[in-house]
PDB file of C-alpha atoms and ligand atoms in Angstrom:
ATOM      1  CA  MET A   1      71.247 108.871  72.584  1.00  0.00           C
ATOM      2  CA  THR A   2      72.537 106.920  69.615  1.00  0.00           C
ATOM      3  CA  SER A   3      76.284 106.407  69.543  1.00  0.00           C
ATOM      4  CA  SER A   4      77.789 107.812  66.347  1.00  0.00           C
ATOM      5  CA  PRO A   5      78.479 104.713  64.209  1.00  0.00           C
ATOM      6  CA  LYS A   6      82.194 104.091  64.065  1.00  0.00           C
ATOM      7  CA  GLY A   7      83.482 103.883  60.497  1.00  0.00           C
ATOM      8  CA  PRO A   8      83.984 100.588  58.656  1.00  0.00           C
ATOM      9  CA  VAL A   9      87.166  98.514  58.659  1.00  0.00           C
ATOM     10  CA  ILE A  10      88.155  97.865  55.053  1.00  0.00           C
ATOM     11  CA  ILE A  11      90.994  95.444  54.313  1.00  0.00           C
ATOM     12  CA  ILE A  12      92.705  96.028  50.965  1.00  0.00           C
ATOM     13  CA  THR A  13      94.927  93.067  50.166  1.00  0.00           C
ATOM     14  CA  GLY A  14      96.608  91.457  47.193  1.00  0.00           C
ATOM     15  CA  THR A  15      99.990  90.303  45.937  1.00  0.00           C
ATOM     16  CA  PRO A  16     102.717  92.973  46.286  1.00  0.00           C
ATOM     17  CA  GLY A  17     102.452  95.390  43.346  1.00  0.00           C
ATOM     18  CA  THR A  18      98.731  94.893  42.657  1.00  0.00           C
ATOM     19  CA  GLY A  19      97.923  98.440  43.791  1.00  0.00           C
ATOM     20  CA  LYS A  20      96.872  98.242  47.461  1.00  0.00           C
ATOM     21  CA  THR A  21      98.553 101.467  48.574  1.00  0.00           C
ATOM     22  CA  THR A  22      97.449 103.337  45.439  1.00  0.00           C
ATOM     23  CA  HIS A  23      93.836 102.312  46.064  1.00  0.00           C
ATOM     24  CA  ALA A  24      94.012 102.947  49.816  1.00  0.00           C
ATOM     25  CA  GLN A  25      95.346 106.488  49.374  1.00  0.00           C
ATOM     26  CA  LEU A  26      92.684 107.418  46.798  1.00  0.00           C
ATOM     27  CA  LEU A  27      89.930 105.792  48.871  1.00  0.00           C
ATOM     28  CA  ALA A  28      91.003 107.682  52.008  1.00  0.00           C
ATOM     29  CA  ASP A  29      90.672 110.913  49.971  1.00  0.00           C
ATOM     30  CA  GLU A  30      87.321 110.034  48.349  1.00  0.00           C
ATOM     31  CA  SER A  31      85.577 108.272  51.243  1.00  0.00           C
ATOM     32  CA  PRO A  32      82.294 109.820  52.506  1.00  0.00           C
ATOM     33  CA  VAL A  33      83.370 108.845  56.050  1.00  0.00           C
ATOM     34  CA  PRO A  34      86.812 109.481  57.590  1.00  0.00           C
ATOM     35  CA  LEU A  35      89.121 106.511  56.924  1.00  0.00           C
ATOM     36  CA  LYS A  36      92.630 106.215  58.349  1.00  0.00           C
ATOM     37  CA  HIS A  37      94.978 104.467  55.892  1.00  0.00           C
ATOM     38  CA  ILE A  38      97.299 102.009  57.666  1.00  0.00           C
ATOM     39  CA  ASN A  39     100.043 100.707  55.407  1.00  0.00           C
ATOM     40  CA  VAL A  40     100.782  97.652  57.562  1.00  0.00           C
ATOM     41  CA  GLY A  41     104.180  97.057  55.955  1.00  0.00           C
ATOM     42  CA  ASP A  42     105.260 100.594  56.892  1.00  0.00           C
ATOM     43  CA  LEU A  43     103.828 100.187  60.421  1.00  0.00           C
ATOM     44  CA  VAL A  44     105.871  96.990  60.938  1.00  0.00           C
ATOM     45  CA  LYS A  45     109.059  98.886  60.081  1.00  0.00           C
ATOM     46  CA  GLU A  46     108.212 102.089  61.988  1.00  0.00           C
ATOM     47  CA  LYS A  47     107.274 100.267  65.222  1.00  0.00           C
ATOM     48  CA  ASN A  48     109.807  97.430  64.940  1.00  0.00           C
ATOM     49  CA  LEU A  49     107.026  94.837  64.882  1.00  0.00           C
ATOM     50  CA  TYR A  50     109.333  92.265  63.326  1.00  0.00           C
ATOM     51  CA  GLU A  51     111.711  89.529  64.462  1.00  0.00           C
ATOM     52  CA  THR A  52     114.241  89.537  61.631  1.00  0.00           C
ATOM     53  CA  TYR A  53     114.984  91.197  58.284  1.00  0.00           C
ATOM     54  CA  ASP A  54     115.916  88.890  55.411  1.00  0.00           C
ATOM     55  CA  GLU A  55     118.467  90.706  53.217  1.00  0.00           C
ATOM     56  CA  GLU A  56     118.214  88.167  50.403  1.00  0.00           C
ATOM     57  CA  TRP A  57     114.422  88.426  50.119  1.00  0.00           C
ATOM     58  CA  GLN A  58     114.354  92.084  51.226  1.00  0.00           C
ATOM     59  CA  SER A  59     111.518  91.252  53.606  1.00  0.00           C
ATOM     60  CA  TYR A  60     110.698  91.323  57.313  1.00  0.00           C
ATOM     61  CA  THR A  61     109.598  88.378  59.445  1.00  0.00           C
ATOM     62  CA  VAL A  62     106.698  89.986  61.271  1.00  0.00           C
ATOM     63  CA  ASP A  63     106.167  89.542  65.033  1.00  0.00           C
ATOM     64  CA  GLU A  64     102.477  88.672  64.661  1.00  0.00           C
ATOM     65  CA  ASP A  65     101.562  89.102  68.348  1.00  0.00           C
ATOM     66  CA  LYS A  66     103.143  92.558  68.473  1.00  0.00           C
ATOM     67  CA  LEU A  67     101.426  93.535  65.212  1.00  0.00           C
ATOM     68  CA  LEU A  68      98.008  92.373  66.442  1.00  0.00           C
ATOM     69  CA  ASP A  69      98.499  94.248  69.741  1.00  0.00           C
ATOM     70  CA  GLU A  70      99.343  97.377  67.758  1.00  0.00           C
ATOM     71  CA  LEU A  71      96.375  97.028  65.388  1.00  0.00           C
ATOM     72  CA  GLU A  72      93.667  95.905  67.864  1.00  0.00           C
ATOM     73  CA  PRO A  73      92.794  99.402  69.190  1.00  0.00           C
ATOM     74  CA  ILE A  74      93.012 100.878  65.680  1.00  0.00           C
ATOM     75  CA  ALA A  75      90.674  98.258  64.199  1.00  0.00           C
ATOM     76  CA  SER A  76      88.295  98.418  67.194  1.00  0.00           C
ATOM     77  CA  ALA A  77      87.981 102.191  66.757  1.00  0.00           C
ATOM     78  CA  GLY A  78      86.845 101.617  63.151  1.00  0.00           C
ATOM     79  CA  GLY A  79      87.178 103.995  60.214  1.00  0.00           C
ATOM     80  CA  VAL A  80      90.346 102.386  58.915  1.00  0.00           C
ATOM     81  CA  ILE A  81      91.822 100.878  55.736  1.00  0.00           C
ATOM     82  CA  LEU A  82      94.265  98.029  56.451  1.00  0.00           C
ATOM     83  CA  ASP A  83      96.617  97.807  53.446  1.00  0.00           C
ATOM     84  CA  TRP A  84      98.716  94.605  53.481  1.00  0.00           C
ATOM     85  CA  HIS A  85      99.753  91.782  51.176  1.00  0.00           C
ATOM     86  CA  THR A  86      98.217  89.165  53.491  1.00  0.00           C
ATOM     87  CA  CYS A  87      95.008  89.157  55.521  1.00  0.00           C
ATOM     88  CA  GLU A  88      94.642  85.803  57.288  1.00  0.00           C
ATOM     89  CA  LEU A  89      96.337  87.181  60.404  1.00  0.00           C
ATOM     90  CA  PHE A  90      93.551  89.709  61.085  1.00  0.00           C
ATOM     91  CA  PRO A  91      90.637  88.463  63.267  1.00  0.00           C
ATOM     92  CA  GLU A  92      87.497  87.962  61.163  1.00  0.00           C
ATOM     93  CA  ARG A  93      85.534  90.240  63.532  1.00  0.00           C
ATOM     94  CA  TRP A  94      87.618  93.227  62.428  1.00  0.00           C
ATOM     95  CA  ALA A  95      86.582  93.226  58.764  1.00  0.00           C
ATOM     96  CA  ASP A  96      83.514  94.862  57.252  1.00  0.00           C
ATOM     97  CA  LEU A  97      84.859  94.545  53.681  1.00  0.00           C
ATOM     98  CA  VAL A  98      87.830  92.668  52.207  1.00  0.00           C
ATOM     99  CA  VAL A  99      89.034  93.887  48.805  1.00  0.00           C
ATOM    100  CA  VAL A 100      91.411  91.550  46.958  1.00  0.00           C
ATOM    101  CA  LEU A 101      93.192  93.337  44.136  1.00  0.00           C
ATOM    102  CA  ARG A 102      94.276  91.311  41.117  1.00  0.00           C
ATOM    103  CA  CYS A 103      96.671  92.124  38.278  1.00  0.00           C
ATOM    104  CA  ASN A 104      97.669  90.096  35.246  1.00  0.00           C
ATOM    105  CA  HIS A 105     101.050  88.586  35.955  1.00  0.00           C
ATOM    106  CA  THR A 106     102.814  90.194  32.975  1.00  0.00           C
ATOM    107  CA  LYS A 107     101.862  93.661  34.162  1.00  0.00           C
ATOM    108  CA  LEU A 108     102.699  92.696  37.732  1.00  0.00           C
ATOM    109  CA  TRP A 109     106.127  91.496  36.646  1.00  0.00           C
ATOM    110  CA  GLU A 110     106.779  94.895  34.988  1.00  0.00           C
ATOM    111  CA  ARG A 111     105.717  96.761  38.136  1.00  0.00           C
ATOM    112  CA  LEU A 112     107.913  94.658  40.422  1.00  0.00           C
ATOM    113  CA  GLU A 113     110.845  94.889  37.996  1.00  0.00           C
ATOM    114  CA  LYS A 114     110.490  98.711  38.031  1.00  0.00           C
ATOM    115  CA  ARG A 115     110.893  98.534  41.797  1.00  0.00           C
ATOM    116  CA  GLY A 116     114.197  96.743  41.406  1.00  0.00           C
ATOM    117  CA  TYR A 117     113.073  93.641  43.319  1.00  0.00           C
ATOM    118  CA  PRO A 118     115.538  90.717  43.201  1.00  0.00           C
ATOM    119  CA  LEU A 119     114.567  88.317  40.396  1.00  0.00           C
ATOM    120  CA  LYS A 120     113.553  85.512  42.762  1.00  0.00           C
ATOM    121  CA  LYS A 121     111.258  87.894  44.674  1.00  0.00           C
ATOM    122  CA  ILE A 122     109.611  88.940  41.388  1.00  0.00           C
ATOM    123  CA  GLN A 123     109.227  85.278  40.404  1.00  0.00           C
ATOM    124  CA  GLU A 124     107.796  84.320  43.814  1.00  0.00           C
ATOM    125  CA  ASN A 125     105.235  87.121  43.820  1.00  0.00           C
ATOM    126  CA  ASN A 126     104.322  86.513  40.203  1.00  0.00           C
ATOM    127  CA  GLU A 127     103.720  82.846  40.893  1.00  0.00           C
ATOM    128  CA  ALA A 128     101.615  83.705  43.946  1.00  0.00           C
ATOM    129  CA  GLU A 129      99.445  85.973  41.776  1.00  0.00           C
ATOM    130  CA  ILE A 130      99.016  83.256  39.137  1.00  0.00           C
ATOM    131  CA  MET A 131      98.137  80.724  41.861  1.00  0.00           C
ATOM    132  CA  GLU A 132      95.643  83.208  43.445  1.00  0.00           C
ATOM    133  CA  VAL A 133      97.289  82.724  46.850  1.00  0.00           C
ATOM    134  CA  VAL A 134      95.953  85.938  48.427  1.00  0.00           C
ATOM    135  CA  LEU A 135      92.459  85.458  46.997  1.00  0.00           C
ATOM    136  CA  ASP A 136      92.276  81.925  48.421  1.00  0.00           C
ATOM    137  CA  GLU A 137      93.575  83.197  51.762  1.00  0.00           C
ATOM    138  CA  ALA A 138      90.891  85.915  51.892  1.00  0.00           C
ATOM    139  CA  ARG A 139      88.148  83.491  50.918  1.00  0.00           C
ATOM    140  CA  SER A 140      89.180  81.006  53.592  1.00  0.00           C
ATOM    141  CA  SER A 141      89.528  83.696  56.273  1.00  0.00           C
ATOM    142  CA  TYR A 142      86.319  85.712  55.765  1.00  0.00           C
ATOM    143  CA  ALA A 143      82.658  85.203  54.904  1.00  0.00           C
ATOM    144  CA  SER A 144      82.350  85.141  51.102  1.00  0.00           C
ATOM    145  CA  GLU A 145      79.781  87.970  51.050  1.00  0.00           C
ATOM    146  CA  ILE A 146      82.351  90.473  52.356  1.00  0.00           C
ATOM    147  CA  VAL A 147      85.199  89.439  50.031  1.00  0.00           C
ATOM    148  CA  VAL A 148      85.355  91.275  46.691  1.00  0.00           C
ATOM    149  CA  GLU A 149      87.918  90.648  43.931  1.00  0.00           C
ATOM    150  CA  LEU A 150      88.804  93.694  41.797  1.00  0.00           C
ATOM    151  CA  GLN A 151      91.086  93.969  38.769  1.00  0.00           C
ATOM    152  CA  SER A 152      93.829  96.565  39.103  1.00  0.00           C
ATOM    153  CA  GLU A 153      95.470  96.924  35.701  1.00  0.00           C
ATOM    154  CA  GLY A 154      94.947 100.542  34.563  1.00  0.00           C
ATOM    155  CA  THR A 155      93.925 103.878  36.077  1.00  0.00           C
ATOM    156  CA  GLU A 156      90.350 103.368  34.863  1.00  0.00           C
ATOM    157  CA  ASP A 157      90.255 100.282  37.096  1.00  0.00           C
ATOM    158  CA  LEU A 158      91.588 102.329  39.994  1.00  0.00           C
ATOM    159  CA  GLU A 159      88.901 104.980  39.620  1.00  0.00           C
ATOM    160  CA  SER A 160      86.017 102.533  39.130  1.00  0.00           C
ATOM    161  CA  ASN A 161      87.254 100.321  41.997  1.00  0.00           C
ATOM    162  CA  VAL A 162      87.418 103.246  44.406  1.00  0.00           C
ATOM    163  CA  GLN A 163      83.962 104.408  43.273  1.00  0.00           C
ATOM    164  CA  ARG A 164      82.575 100.913  43.943  1.00  0.00           C
ATOM    165  CA  ILE A 165      84.046 100.931  47.443  1.00  0.00           C
ATOM    166  CA  VAL A 166      82.689 104.473  48.050  1.00  0.00           C
ATOM    167  CA  ASP A 167      79.237 103.223  46.976  1.00  0.00           C
ATOM    168  CA  TRP A 168      79.613 100.326  49.403  1.00  0.00           C
ATOM    169  CA  ILE A 169      80.550 102.769  52.204  1.00  0.00           C
ATOM    170  CA  ASN A 170      77.467 104.896  51.474  1.00  0.00           C
ATOM    171  CA  ALA A 171      75.253 101.809  51.700  1.00  0.00           C
ATOM    172  CA  TRP A 172      77.047 100.753  54.885  1.00  0.00           C
ATOM    173  CA  LYS A 173      76.478 104.231  56.390  1.00  0.00           C
ATOM    174  CA  ALA A 174      72.786 104.280  55.390  1.00  0.00           C
ATOM    175  CA  ASP A 175      72.324 100.849  56.991  1.00  0.00           C
ATOM    176  CA  ARG A 176      73.738 102.034  60.266  1.00  0.00           C
ATOM    177  CA  GLU A 177      71.832 105.300  60.289  1.00  0.00           C
ATOM    178  CA  ALA A 178      68.583 103.390  59.612  1.00  0.00           C
ATOM    179  CA  GLY A 179      69.491 100.901  62.344  1.00  0.00           C
ATOM    180  CA  SER A 180      70.319 103.629  64.881  1.00  0.00           C
ATOM    181  CA  THR A 181      67.045 105.532  64.283  1.00  0.00           C
ATOM    182  CA  GLN A 182      65.084 102.290  64.902  1.00  0.00           C
ATOM    183  CA  SER A 183      66.824 101.553  68.230  1.00  0.00           C
TER     184      SER A 183
HETATM  185  N1  ATP B   1      95.059 100.231  38.792  1.00  0.00           N
HETATM  186  C1  ATP B   1      96.298 100.676  38.485  1.00  0.00           C
HETATM  187  N2  ATP B   1      96.534 101.233  37.298  1.00  0.00           N
HETATM  188  C2  ATP B   1      97.774 101.658  36.969  1.00  0.00           C
HETATM  189  N3  ATP B   1      98.857 101.567  37.774  1.00  0.00           N
HETATM  190  C3  ATP B   1      98.657 101.024  38.984  1.00  0.00           C
HETATM  191  C4  ATP B   1      97.388 100.551  39.410  1.00  0.00           C
HETATM  192  N4  ATP B   1      97.526 100.068  40.661  1.00  0.00           N
HETATM  193  C5  ATP B   1      98.829 100.223  41.000  1.00  0.00           C
HETATM  194  N5  ATP B   1      99.501 100.799  40.004  1.00  0.00           N
HETATM  195  C6  ATP B   1     100.943 101.096  39.980  1.00  0.00           C
HETATM  196  O1  ATP B   1     101.614  99.895  40.358  1.00  0.00           O
HETATM  197  C7  ATP B   1     102.690 100.186  41.267  1.00  0.00           C
HETATM  198  C8  ATP B   1     102.451  99.451  42.572  1.00  0.00           C
HETATM  199  O2  ATP B   1     101.311 100.015  43.211  1.00  0.00           O
HETATM  200  P1  ATP B   1     101.199  99.967  44.807  1.00  0.00           P
HETATM  201  O3  ATP B   1     102.464 100.428  45.427  1.00  0.00           O
HETATM  202  O4  ATP B   1      99.923 100.644  45.168  1.00  0.00           O
HETATM  203  O5  ATP B   1     101.071  98.393  45.028  1.00  0.00           O
HETATM  204  P2  ATP B   1     100.956  97.622  46.418  1.00  0.00           P
HETATM  205  O6  ATP B   1     100.042  96.488  46.191  1.00  0.00           O
HETATM  206  O7  ATP B   1     100.634  98.575  47.508  1.00  0.00           O
HETATM  207  O8  ATP B   1     102.435  97.112  46.593  1.00  0.00           O
HETATM  208  P3  ATP B   1     103.103  96.654  47.984  1.00  0.00           P
HETATM  209  O9  ATP B   1     102.282  95.589  48.577  1.00  0.00           O
HETATM  210  O10 ATP B   1     104.454  96.196  47.604  1.00  0.00           O
HETATM  211  O11 ATP B   1     103.148  97.906  48.841  1.00  0.00           O
HETATM  212  C9  ATP B   1     102.711 101.695  41.427  1.00  0.00           C
HETATM  213  O12 ATP B   1     103.651 102.228  40.501  1.00  0.00           O
HETATM  214  C10 ATP B   1     101.320 102.133  41.023  1.00  0.00           C
HETATM  215  O13 ATP B   1     101.301 103.427  40.463  1.00  0.00           O
END
């Protein structure tokens, strides 16, 4: 009796404003296997998985142990998209695919300005995008073959990115089905 393969764990990361949630929502709709979209930032707020809230930076200091305890059963069950602006906290064993979204810093600035972020938060995030902070973090936290960098400037990027990830999921599924029939 082959166990039904649990779905993949896909991490979608990138500087705030690069399009993680937009991609995650569309991917959850288009995926050929059920994928639960976890917006980690929202989860931290909903479940109080933070130590403090910094008014000036409008950001939460996450309680990493509490967050990992909350996410462990979700990630172990598989079939999930983890949408967060950082990824080094997640154990390497969780991830089947790590998508790092990129956006040119001028466009990113416009997006963050539209959100009404304080100027210094826009500047900090913009600088992080220019310095490729999240990309470096992903590359140093996961095997290079599972880290993919995708541009997220316009809606055509969004559609082609999601299609690429759907193609990856289909290949992932075929691999597992082939593996399970051999066992
Ligand atoms: N590929 C894209 N083409 C056009 N607009 C995009 C694209 N990706 C994101 N956007 C727009 O940029 C804004 C930010 O997108 P989104 O909220 O998905 O970013 P995020 O990375 O999840 O941000 P955060 O980490 O702060 O939650 C939204 O207005 C969204 O519509």
